[in-house]
C-alpha cells in the first residue's frame, strides 16, 4: 500500500465530516429525477492501482453521471479522430474546433460562444461537449454504444442509460440546442443537431455508482492503461492532457477553487458526482446530490479537499 495509513478508516472519517455540509447545497431541480433524489445520499470510493477498493456510505447506489461523461467522450473523440496519433493525425483540426482554456462562465453559458466565433473554450462545458460528440459522430458508427462499452469495461460490470432520466433530459434541451445551432451557424457542427443532442443526453443519462466511476477513471491515473485489464485506452500523452483539462476546466467556473483546495484533476456532474485522479495511485469518486452555485456537489467538494489535505494528494 503506497499510503502509510488505514485508508478505510480515513475515508469513513472524511465522509462523516463532509455529510453535514450537504445541507448547505440544493439538489438540481431541472428534471424530476434529480429533484426527487434523497439529498442525504453520500458515497465515496477510492480504488488503488492494484485494485484494492476503499468505500464509505452509498458506494453502490447508481446516479446519472451527467457531465462526468464529458471526460469519457473526450477520450474517445481524441482517440477515434486520430488526434493522439504520434504523427499528429488530424490533431490540429480537433483542437481547432474546441479550446483548452478555462471558461470562467457557467457550464451552459452561451455568451462566450458568440464572442469567440462558435469555438467553445474547452471540452468540459456543454458547448465543448457538443463539439466532442459531433466529432464522435464523424468518426464512429455507433458512438453511444462505444461509450457504454468503454464504461462497462472500465467499471468491470455492465452499465446502461437510465431511460427515465433520458426521457426527462430530452424535454429539457433548449439551451443546449441553442448552443448547437449557434455553433452550426459558425460552421462548427457537422452532423444533424438532433443526433448530436441525442448522443449528448444519452451520455449524461448513463447510470453508474461511485464504485464504478472510481474504477472507470483509474486508467487516467495509470497513464492511459486500464490497470484491471492491462488494456491501453489512450496514450500517456492523451491521459496527461485529459488530466490537465480536468484540472483547469472540469469543475467549470469553480476550477480555480478546486485547484486551490484539492489540487487534482476533477470532473463533476449535476447529479452530485465528482471524479478525481491521483497519478499512479488512485481513482476516486464522491457522490452527494446537493450542489453549490457553480453546479458542483458541495459536500463532495469538501470531502475531496479534506482527503487531499490529509493524504497530501495535491499536485502543488
Ligand atoms: O446539459 C445539461 O444541461 C445537463 N445534462 C447537465 C450536465 C451537467 O452535469 C452539467 N454540470 N454540472
mmCIF file of C-alpha atoms and ligand atoms in Angstrom:
data_model
loop_
_atom_site.group_PDB
_atom_site.id
_atom_site.type_symbol
_atom_site.label_atom_id
_atom_site.label_comp_id
_atom_site.label_asym_id
_atom_site.label_seq_id
_atom_site.Cartn_x
_atom_site.Cartn_y
_atom_site.Cartn_z
ATOM 1 C CA UNK A 1 0.000 0.000 0.000
ATOM 2 C CA UNK A 2 1.522 3.313 -1.042
ATOM 3 C CA UNK A 3 -0.120 5.224 1.821
ATOM 4 C CA UNK A 4 1.141 4.841 5.348
ATOM 5 C CA UNK A 5 -2.330 4.948 6.867
ATOM 6 C CA UNK A 6 -5.556 2.935 7.098
ATOM 7 C CA UNK A 7 -7.451 4.241 4.058
ATOM 8 C CA UNK A 8 -10.791 2.686 5.070
ATOM 9 C CA UNK A 9 -10.722 4.435 8.415
ATOM 10 C CA UNK A 10 -9.546 7.678 6.860
ATOM 11 C CA UNK A 11 -12.314 7.589 4.230
ATOM 12 C CA UNK A 12 -15.002 6.890 6.829
ATOM 13 C CA UNK A 13 -13.849 9.986 8.748
ATOM 14 C CA UNK A 14 -13.783 12.123 5.594
ATOM 15 C CA UNK A 15 -17.365 11.122 4.770
ATOM 16 C CA UNK A 16 -18.663 11.749 8.298
ATOM 17 C CA UNK A 17 -17.088 15.216 8.408
ATOM 18 C CA UNK A 18 -18.439 16.163 4.971
ATOM 19 C CA UNK A 19 -22.003 14.830 5.384
ATOM 20 C CA UNK A 20 -23.435 17.837 7.275
ATOM 21 C CA UNK A 21 -22.161 20.218 4.577
ATOM 22 C CA UNK A 22 -24.688 18.767 2.105
ATOM 23 C CA UNK A 23 -27.477 20.699 3.868
ATOM 24 C CA UNK A 24 -25.901 23.954 2.611
ATOM 25 C CA UNK A 25 -26.492 22.994 -1.036
ATOM 26 C CA UNK A 26 -29.529 22.279 -3.201
ATOM 27 C CA UNK A 27 -30.193 19.324 -5.494
ATOM 28 C CA UNK A 28 -30.572 20.030 -9.221
ATOM 29 C CA UNK A 29 -34.243 20.680 -9.920
ATOM 30 C CA UNK A 30 -34.435 20.997 -13.701
ATOM 31 C CA UNK A 31 -35.737 17.434 -14.116
ATOM 32 C CA UNK A 32 -37.945 15.425 -11.690
ATOM 33 C CA UNK A 33 -35.476 12.504 -11.444
ATOM 34 C CA UNK A 34 -32.793 14.740 -9.967
ATOM 35 C CA UNK A 35 -35.201 16.841 -7.902
ATOM 36 C CA UNK A 36 -36.629 13.778 -6.136
ATOM 37 C CA UNK A 37 -33.287 12.220 -5.119
ATOM 38 C CA UNK A 38 -32.584 11.856 -1.379
ATOM 39 C CA UNK A 39 -30.241 14.779 -0.535
ATOM 40 C CA UNK A 40 -28.690 12.747 2.295
ATOM 41 C CA UNK A 41 -27.248 10.094 -0.012
ATOM 42 C CA UNK A 42 -23.463 10.150 0.307
ATOM 43 C CA UNK A 43 -20.967 7.712 -1.123
ATOM 44 C CA UNK A 44 -17.232 7.828 -1.645
ATOM 45 C CA UNK A 45 -14.845 5.290 -3.158
ATOM 46 C CA UNK A 46 -11.107 5.153 -3.794
ATOM 47 C CA UNK A 47 -9.581 2.417 -5.931
ATOM 48 C CA UNK A 48 -5.861 1.786 -5.838
ATOM 49 C CA UNK A 49 -3.852 0.744 -8.891
ATOM 50 C CA UNK A 50 -3.680 -2.860 -7.636
ATOM 51 C CA UNK A 51 -7.490 -2.967 -7.482
ATOM 52 C CA UNK A 52 -7.877 -2.539 -3.715
ATOM 53 C CA UNK A 53 -11.135 -0.687 -3.110
ATOM 54 C CA UNK A 54 -11.975 1.577 -0.178
ATOM 55 C CA UNK A 55 -15.637 2.537 0.102
ATOM 56 C CA UNK A 56 -17.813 4.502 2.500
ATOM 57 C CA UNK A 57 -21.552 5.227 2.540
ATOM 58 C CA UNK A 58 -23.704 4.802 -0.573
ATOM 59 C CA UNK A 59 -20.922 3.457 -2.782
ATOM 60 C CA UNK A 60 -23.221 1.162 -4.761
ATOM 61 C CA UNK A 61 -26.230 3.366 -5.456
ATOM 62 C CA UNK A 62 -26.483 4.368 -9.142
ATOM 63 C CA UNK A 63 -26.882 8.001 -10.190
ATOM 64 C CA UNK A 64 -26.712 9.671 -13.611
ATOM 65 C CA UNK A 65 -23.138 10.553 -14.478
ATOM 66 C CA UNK A 66 -24.228 13.772 -16.252
ATOM 67 C CA UNK A 67 -21.203 15.909 -17.120
ATOM 68 C CA UNK A 68 -18.722 13.314 -15.875
ATOM 69 C CA UNK A 69 -19.499 11.633 -19.204
ATOM 70 C CA UNK A 70 -17.671 14.517 -20.904
ATOM 71 C CA UNK A 71 -14.342 13.033 -19.820
ATOM 72 C CA UNK A 72 -15.006 9.684 -21.480
ATOM 73 C CA UNK A 73 -16.474 11.306 -24.592
ATOM 74 C CA UNK A 74 -13.322 13.426 -24.888
ATOM 75 C CA UNK A 75 -11.062 10.393 -24.505
ATOM 76 C CA UNK A 76 -12.959 8.554 -27.249
ATOM 77 C CA UNK A 77 -13.126 11.558 -29.588
ATOM 78 C CA UNK A 78 -9.395 12.254 -29.296
ATOM 79 C CA UNK A 79 -8.626 8.594 -29.893
ATOM 80 C CA UNK A 80 -11.119 7.954 -32.681
ATOM 81 C CA UNK A 81 -10.340 11.168 -34.577
ATOM 82 C CA UNK A 82 -6.644 10.343 -34.584
ATOM 83 C CA UNK A 83 -5.809 13.453 -32.560
ATOM 84 C CA UNK A 84 -3.469 11.309 -30.420
ATOM 85 C CA UNK A 85 -1.555 9.756 -33.320
ATOM 86 C CA UNK A 86 2.181 10.055 -32.911
ATOM 87 C CA UNK A 87 2.438 11.926 -36.205
ATOM 88 C CA UNK A 88 -0.251 14.319 -35.036
ATOM 89 C CA UNK A 89 -3.093 12.777 -37.055
ATOM 90 C CA UNK A 90 -5.753 15.413 -37.521
ATOM 91 C CA UNK A 91 -4.884 16.795 -34.114
ATOM 92 C CA UNK A 92 -4.920 20.317 -35.451
ATOM 93 C CA UNK A 93 -8.464 20.025 -36.729
ATOM 94 C CA UNK A 94 -9.772 18.565 -33.431
ATOM 95 C CA UNK A 95 -8.188 21.249 -31.268
ATOM 96 C CA UNK A 96 -9.126 23.920 -33.822
ATOM 97 C CA UNK A 97 -12.760 23.144 -33.065
ATOM 98 C CA UNK A 98 -12.582 23.210 -29.259
ATOM 99 C CA UNK A 99 -10.181 25.073 -26.987
ATOM 100 C CA UNK A 100 -8.262 24.195 -23.848
ATOM 101 C CA UNK A 101 -8.804 27.249 -21.693
ATOM 102 C CA UNK A 102 -10.997 27.566 -18.603
ATOM 103 C CA UNK A 103 -14.174 29.478 -19.390
ATOM 104 C CA UNK A 104 -14.830 31.327 -16.140
ATOM 105 C CA UNK A 105 -18.503 31.113 -17.133
ATOM 106 C CA UNK A 106 -21.266 28.694 -16.075
ATOM 107 C CA UNK A 107 -21.271 25.331 -17.868
ATOM 108 C CA UNK A 108 -24.282 26.175 -20.020
ATOM 109 C CA UNK A 109 -23.419 29.784 -20.886
ATOM 110 C CA UNK A 110 -23.983 30.986 -24.446
ATOM 111 C CA UNK A 111 -22.259 34.344 -24.133
ATOM 112 C CA UNK A 112 -18.648 33.378 -24.866
ATOM 113 C CA UNK A 113 -19.661 31.309 -27.890
ATOM 114 C CA UNK A 114 -20.939 34.350 -29.734
ATOM 115 C CA UNK A 115 -17.811 36.368 -28.958
ATOM 116 C CA UNK A 116 -15.476 33.536 -29.898
ATOM 117 C CA UNK A 117 -16.989 32.569 -33.256
ATOM 118 C CA UNK A 118 -18.583 29.302 -32.187
ATOM 119 C CA UNK A 119 -15.379 27.744 -30.811
ATOM 120 C CA UNK A 120 -16.093 26.552 -27.245
ATOM 121 C CA UNK A 121 -13.431 27.329 -24.660
ATOM 122 C CA UNK A 122 -12.953 23.700 -23.606
ATOM 123 C CA UNK A 123 -14.500 20.196 -23.847
ATOM 124 C CA UNK A 124 -15.847 20.233 -20.260
ATOM 125 C CA UNK A 125 -18.501 22.924 -20.766
ATOM 126 C CA UNK A 126 -21.689 21.944 -22.582
ATOM 127 C CA UNK A 127 -20.809 23.647 -25.879
ATOM 128 C CA UNK A 128 -17.429 21.899 -25.950
ATOM 129 C CA UNK A 129 -19.015 18.551 -25.162
ATOM 130 C CA UNK A 130 -21.422 19.035 -28.064
ATOM 131 C CA UNK A 131 -18.465 19.547 -30.430
ATOM 132 C CA UNK A 132 -16.790 16.450 -28.957
ATOM 133 C CA UNK A 133 -19.961 14.458 -29.637
ATOM 134 C CA UNK A 134 -20.102 15.877 -33.171
ATOM 135 C CA UNK A 135 -16.532 14.616 -33.705
ATOM 136 C CA UNK A 136 -17.570 11.204 -32.355
ATOM 137 C CA UNK A 137 -20.443 11.080 -34.848
ATOM 138 C CA UNK A 138 -17.960 11.948 -37.610
ATOM 139 C CA UNK A 139 -15.644 9.077 -36.728
ATOM 140 C CA UNK A 140 -17.690 6.275 -35.132
ATOM 141 C CA UNK A 141 -20.579 4.244 -36.400
ATOM 142 C CA UNK A 142 -22.231 3.794 -33.000
ATOM 143 C CA UNK A 143 -20.715 6.261 -30.526
ATOM 144 C CA UNK A 144 -23.406 5.809 -27.828
ATOM 145 C CA UNK A 145 -22.732 2.055 -27.744
ATOM 146 C CA UNK A 146 -18.987 2.678 -27.829
ATOM 147 C CA UNK A 147 -19.230 4.851 -24.738
ATOM 148 C CA UNK A 148 -21.323 2.277 -22.853
ATOM 149 C CA UNK A 149 -18.893 -0.471 -23.872
ATOM 150 C CA UNK A 150 -15.914 1.549 -22.642
ATOM 151 C CA UNK A 151 -17.585 2.411 -19.329
ATOM 152 C CA UNK A 152 -18.713 -1.178 -18.785
ATOM 153 C CA UNK A 153 -15.214 -2.441 -19.492
ATOM 154 C CA UNK A 154 -13.603 0.071 -17.139
ATOM 155 C CA UNK A 155 -16.226 -0.464 -14.410
ATOM 156 C CA UNK A 156 -15.803 -4.222 -14.668
ATOM 157 C CA UNK A 157 -19.556 -4.731 -14.995
ATOM 158 C CA UNK A 158 -22.296 -3.666 -17.416
ATOM 159 C CA UNK A 159 -23.580 -0.108 -17.163
ATOM 160 C CA UNK A 160 -26.526 1.370 -19.042
ATOM 161 C CA UNK A 161 -28.550 4.505 -19.700
ATOM 162 C CA UNK A 162 -31.272 5.390 -17.160
ATOM 163 C CA UNK A 163 -34.253 5.623 -19.510
ATOM 164 C CA UNK A 164 -36.304 7.801 -17.138
ATOM 165 C CA UNK A 165 -33.509 10.376 -16.890
ATOM 166 C CA UNK A 166 -33.002 10.196 -20.660
ATOM 167 C CA UNK A 167 -36.683 10.963 -21.323
ATOM 168 C CA UNK A 168 -36.635 13.924 -18.943
ATOM 169 C CA UNK A 169 -33.306 15.317 -20.233
ATOM 170 C CA UNK A 170 -34.756 15.136 -23.740
ATOM 171 C CA UNK A 171 -37.554 17.512 -22.701
ATOM 172 C CA UNK A 172 -35.033 19.964 -21.314
ATOM 173 C CA UNK A 173 -32.637 20.565 -24.166
ATOM 174 C CA UNK A 174 -33.458 24.097 -25.317
ATOM 175 C CA UNK A 175 -30.279 25.742 -24.101
ATOM 176 C CA UNK A 176 -28.036 23.009 -25.452
ATOM 177 C CA UNK A 177 -29.950 23.115 -28.750
ATOM 178 C CA UNK A 178 -29.396 26.864 -28.914
ATOM 179 C CA UNK A 179 -25.642 26.345 -28.428
ATOM 180 C CA UNK A 180 -25.513 23.668 -31.100
ATOM 181 C CA UNK A 181 -27.380 25.892 -33.570
ATOM 182 C CA UNK A 182 -25.124 28.839 -32.793
ATOM 183 C CA UNK A 183 -22.044 26.689 -33.384
ATOM 184 C CA UNK A 184 -23.589 25.374 -36.604
ATOM 185 C CA UNK A 185 -24.022 28.971 -37.765
ATOM 186 C CA UNK A 186 -20.231 29.328 -37.409
ATOM 187 C CA UNK A 187 -19.642 26.030 -39.263
ATOM 188 C CA UNK A 188 -18.564 24.180 -36.098
ATOM 189 C CA UNK A 189 -21.211 21.447 -36.186
ATOM 190 C CA UNK A 190 -21.050 18.799 -38.920
ATOM 191 C CA UNK A 191 -23.871 16.418 -38.087
ATOM 192 C CA UNK A 192 -27.608 16.668 -37.672
ATOM 193 C CA UNK A 193 -28.121 18.692 -34.490
ATOM 194 C CA UNK A 194 -30.794 16.362 -33.114
ATOM 195 C CA UNK A 195 -28.366 13.459 -33.452
ATOM 196 C CA UNK A 196 -25.658 15.383 -31.584
ATOM 197 C CA UNK A 197 -28.116 16.319 -28.832
ATOM 198 C CA UNK A 198 -29.336 12.740 -28.591
ATOM 199 C CA UNK A 199 -25.787 11.472 -28.100
ATOM 200 C CA UNK A 200 -25.096 14.188 -25.504
ATOM 201 C CA UNK A 201 -28.237 13.470 -23.471
ATOM 202 C CA UNK A 202 -27.535 9.727 -23.633
ATOM 203 C CA UNK A 203 -24.060 10.203 -22.191
ATOM 204 C CA UNK A 204 -25.479 12.435 -19.414
ATOM 205 C CA UNK A 205 -28.112 9.803 -18.577
ATOM 206 C CA UNK A 206 -25.774 6.854 -18.074
ATOM 207 C CA UNK A 207 -26.310 5.474 -14.557
ATOM 208 C CA UNK A 208 -23.261 4.429 -12.558
ATOM 209 C CA UNK A 209 -22.312 4.015 -8.923
ATOM 210 C CA UNK A 210 -19.459 5.794 -7.144
ATOM 211 C CA UNK A 211 -17.588 2.493 -7.083
ATOM 212 C CA UNK A 212 -17.970 2.003 -10.839
ATOM 213 C CA UNK A 213 -16.854 5.568 -11.578
ATOM 214 C CA UNK A 214 -13.828 5.334 -9.286
ATOM 215 C CA UNK A 215 -12.788 2.211 -11.201
ATOM 216 C CA UNK A 216 -13.554 3.846 -14.539
ATOM 217 C CA UNK A 217 -11.204 6.848 -14.079
ATOM 218 C CA UNK A 218 -8.307 4.712 -12.927
ATOM 219 C CA UNK A 219 -6.876 4.391 -16.441
ATOM 220 C CA UNK A 220 -6.295 8.150 -16.446
ATOM 221 C CA UNK A 221 -4.343 7.860 -13.178
ATOM 222 C CA UNK A 222 -2.441 4.957 -14.754
ATOM 223 C CA UNK A 223 -1.169 6.927 -17.770
ATOM 224 C CA UNK A 224 -3.848 5.690 -20.149
ATOM 225 C CA UNK A 225 -3.810 1.963 -19.404
ATOM 226 C CA UNK A 226 -6.617 0.220 -17.508
ATOM 227 C CA UNK A 227 -4.830 -1.440 -14.579
ATOM 228 C CA UNK A 228 -7.623 -4.022 -14.260
ATOM 229 C CA UNK A 229 -7.091 -5.489 -17.728
ATOM 230 C CA UNK A 230 -3.739 -4.099 -18.880
ATOM 231 C CA UNK A 231 -5.522 -2.720 -21.940
ATOM 232 C CA UNK A 232 -4.286 0.630 -23.228
ATOM 233 C CA UNK A 233 -7.231 3.009 -23.621
ATOM 234 C CA UNK A 234 -5.217 6.060 -24.727
ATOM 235 C CA UNK A 235 -1.566 7.066 -24.920
ATOM 236 C CA UNK A 236 0.205 8.509 -21.858
ATOM 237 C CA UNK A 237 0.203 11.856 -23.652
ATOM 238 C CA UNK A 238 -3.580 11.867 -24.014
ATOM 239 C CA UNK A 239 -4.069 10.752 -20.400
ATOM 240 C CA UNK A 240 -1.863 13.635 -19.263
ATOM 241 C CA UNK A 241 -3.682 16.132 -21.482
ATOM 242 C CA UNK A 242 -7.125 14.985 -20.350
ATOM 243 C CA UNK A 243 -5.938 15.330 -16.745
ATOM 244 C CA UNK A 244 -4.782 18.884 -17.459
ATOM 245 C CA UNK A 245 -8.174 19.757 -18.954
ATOM 246 C CA UNK A 246 -9.989 18.219 -15.964
ATOM 247 C CA UNK A 247 -7.825 20.215 -13.553
ATOM 248 C CA UNK A 248 -8.280 23.543 -15.317
ATOM 249 C CA UNK A 249 -11.831 23.152 -16.670
ATOM 250 C CA UNK A 250 -13.568 20.138 -15.033
ATOM 251 C CA UNK A 251 -15.413 21.977 -12.243
ATOM 252 C CA UNK A 252 -16.424 24.820 -14.631
ATOM 253 C CA UNK A 253 -16.083 28.319 -13.181
ATOM 254 C CA UNK A 254 -15.012 26.793 -9.848
ATOM 255 C CA UNK A 255 -11.909 25.143 -11.376
ATOM 256 C CA UNK A 256 -9.629 27.661 -9.653
ATOM 257 C CA UNK A 257 -11.240 26.987 -6.284
ATOM 258 C CA UNK A 258 -10.911 23.236 -6.814
ATOM 259 C CA UNK A 259 -7.228 23.567 -7.741
ATOM 260 C CA UNK A 260 -6.726 25.763 -4.678
ATOM 261 C CA UNK A 261 -8.349 23.399 -2.179
ATOM 262 C CA UNK A 262 -7.999 19.947 -3.816
ATOM 263 C CA UNK A 263 -5.254 20.235 -6.432
ATOM 264 C CA UNK A 264 -6.262 17.208 -8.508
ATOM 265 C CA UNK A 265 -7.842 16.637 -11.929
ATOM 266 C CA UNK A 266 -11.594 16.523 -11.165
ATOM 267 C CA UNK A 267 -14.844 16.354 -13.104
ATOM 268 C CA UNK A 268 -18.284 16.983 -11.688
ATOM 269 C CA UNK A 269 -21.858 16.343 -12.812
ATOM 270 C CA UNK A 270 -25.166 17.916 -11.763
ATOM 271 C CA UNK A 271 -26.387 14.678 -10.169
ATOM 272 C CA UNK A 272 -23.742 15.321 -7.490
ATOM 273 C CA UNK A 273 -20.940 13.049 -8.616
ATOM 274 C CA UNK A 274 -17.300 14.171 -8.758
ATOM 275 C CA UNK A 275 -14.436 12.015 -10.040
ATOM 276 C CA UNK A 276 -10.775 12.729 -9.305
ATOM 277 C CA UNK A 277 -7.485 11.063 -10.185
ATOM 278 C CA UNK A 278 -4.167 10.731 -8.394
ATOM 279 C CA UNK A 279 -1.483 9.708 -10.878
ATOM 280 C CA UNK A 280 -0.048 6.249 -10.191
ATOM 281 C CA UNK A 281 -2.145 5.990 -7.022
ATOM 282 C CA UNK A 282 -5.933 6.326 -7.103
ATOM 283 C CA UNK A 283 -9.206 6.626 -8.970
ATOM 284 C CA UNK A 284 -11.703 8.467 -6.751
ATOM 285 C CA UNK A 285 -15.434 9.184 -6.907
ATOM 286 C CA UNK A 286 -17.618 11.002 -4.402
ATOM 287 C CA UNK A 287 -21.392 11.373 -4.700
ATOM 288 C CA UNK A 288 -23.580 13.753 -2.729
ATOM 289 C CA UNK A 289 -26.513 15.321 -4.650
ATOM 290 C CA UNK A 290 -26.810 18.869 -3.197
ATOM 291 C CA UNK A 291 -24.892 21.361 -5.353
ATOM 292 C CA UNK A 292 -23.266 24.727 -4.796
ATOM 293 C CA UNK A 293 -23.931 27.700 -7.057
ATOM 294 C CA UNK A 294 -21.435 26.566 -9.689
ATOM 295 C CA UNK A 295 -23.217 23.204 -10.060
ATOM 296 C CA UNK A 296 -20.647 21.126 -8.160
ATOM 297 C CA UNK A 297 -21.505 18.817 -5.254
ATOM 298 C CA UNK A 298 -20.991 20.998 -2.189
ATOM 299 C CA UNK A 299 -20.184 18.204 0.263
ATOM 300 C CA UNK A 300 -18.357 16.161 -2.368
ATOM 301 C CA UNK A 301 -16.011 19.043 -2.914
ATOM 302 C CA UNK A 302 -15.430 19.422 0.846
ATOM 303 C CA UNK A 303 -14.758 15.690 1.138
ATOM 304 C CA UNK A 304 -12.176 15.799 -1.667
ATOM 305 C CA UNK A 305 -10.452 18.809 -0.088
ATOM 306 C CA UNK A 306 -10.301 17.026 3.281
ATOM 307 C CA UNK A 307 -8.987 13.821 1.687
ATOM 308 C CA UNK A 308 -6.400 15.687 -0.365
ATOM 309 C CA UNK A 309 -5.177 17.586 2.688
ATOM 310 C CA UNK A 310 -4.933 14.507 4.910
ATOM 311 C CA UNK A 311 -3.120 12.358 2.324
ATOM 312 C CA UNK A 312 -1.078 15.204 0.806
ATOM 313 C CA UNK A 313 -2.523 14.498 -2.650
ATOM 314 C CA UNK A 314 -2.422 17.971 -4.203
ATOM 315 C CA UNK A 315 -0.237 18.342 -7.275
ATOM 316 C CA UNK A 316 1.042 21.618 -5.893
HETATM 317 O O1 LIG B 1 -26.564 19.518 -20.135
HETATM 318 C C1 LIG B 1 -27.295 19.648 -19.190
HETATM 319 O O2 LIG B 1 -27.934 20.664 -19.031
HETATM 320 C C2 LIG B 1 -27.417 18.599 -18.120
HETATM 321 N N1 LIG B 1 -27.495 17.275 -18.564
HETATM 322 C C3 LIG B 1 -26.349 18.813 -17.077
HETATM 323 C C4 LIG B 1 -24.987 18.298 -17.369
HETATM 324 C C5 LIG B 1 -24.056 18.582 -16.225
HETATM 325 O O3 LIG B 1 -23.804 17.752 -15.385
HETATM 326 C C6 LIG B 1 -23.513 19.955 -16.137
HETATM 327 N N2 LIG B 1 -22.859 20.193 -14.944
HETATM 328 N N3 LIG B 1 -22.599 20.047 -13.884
#
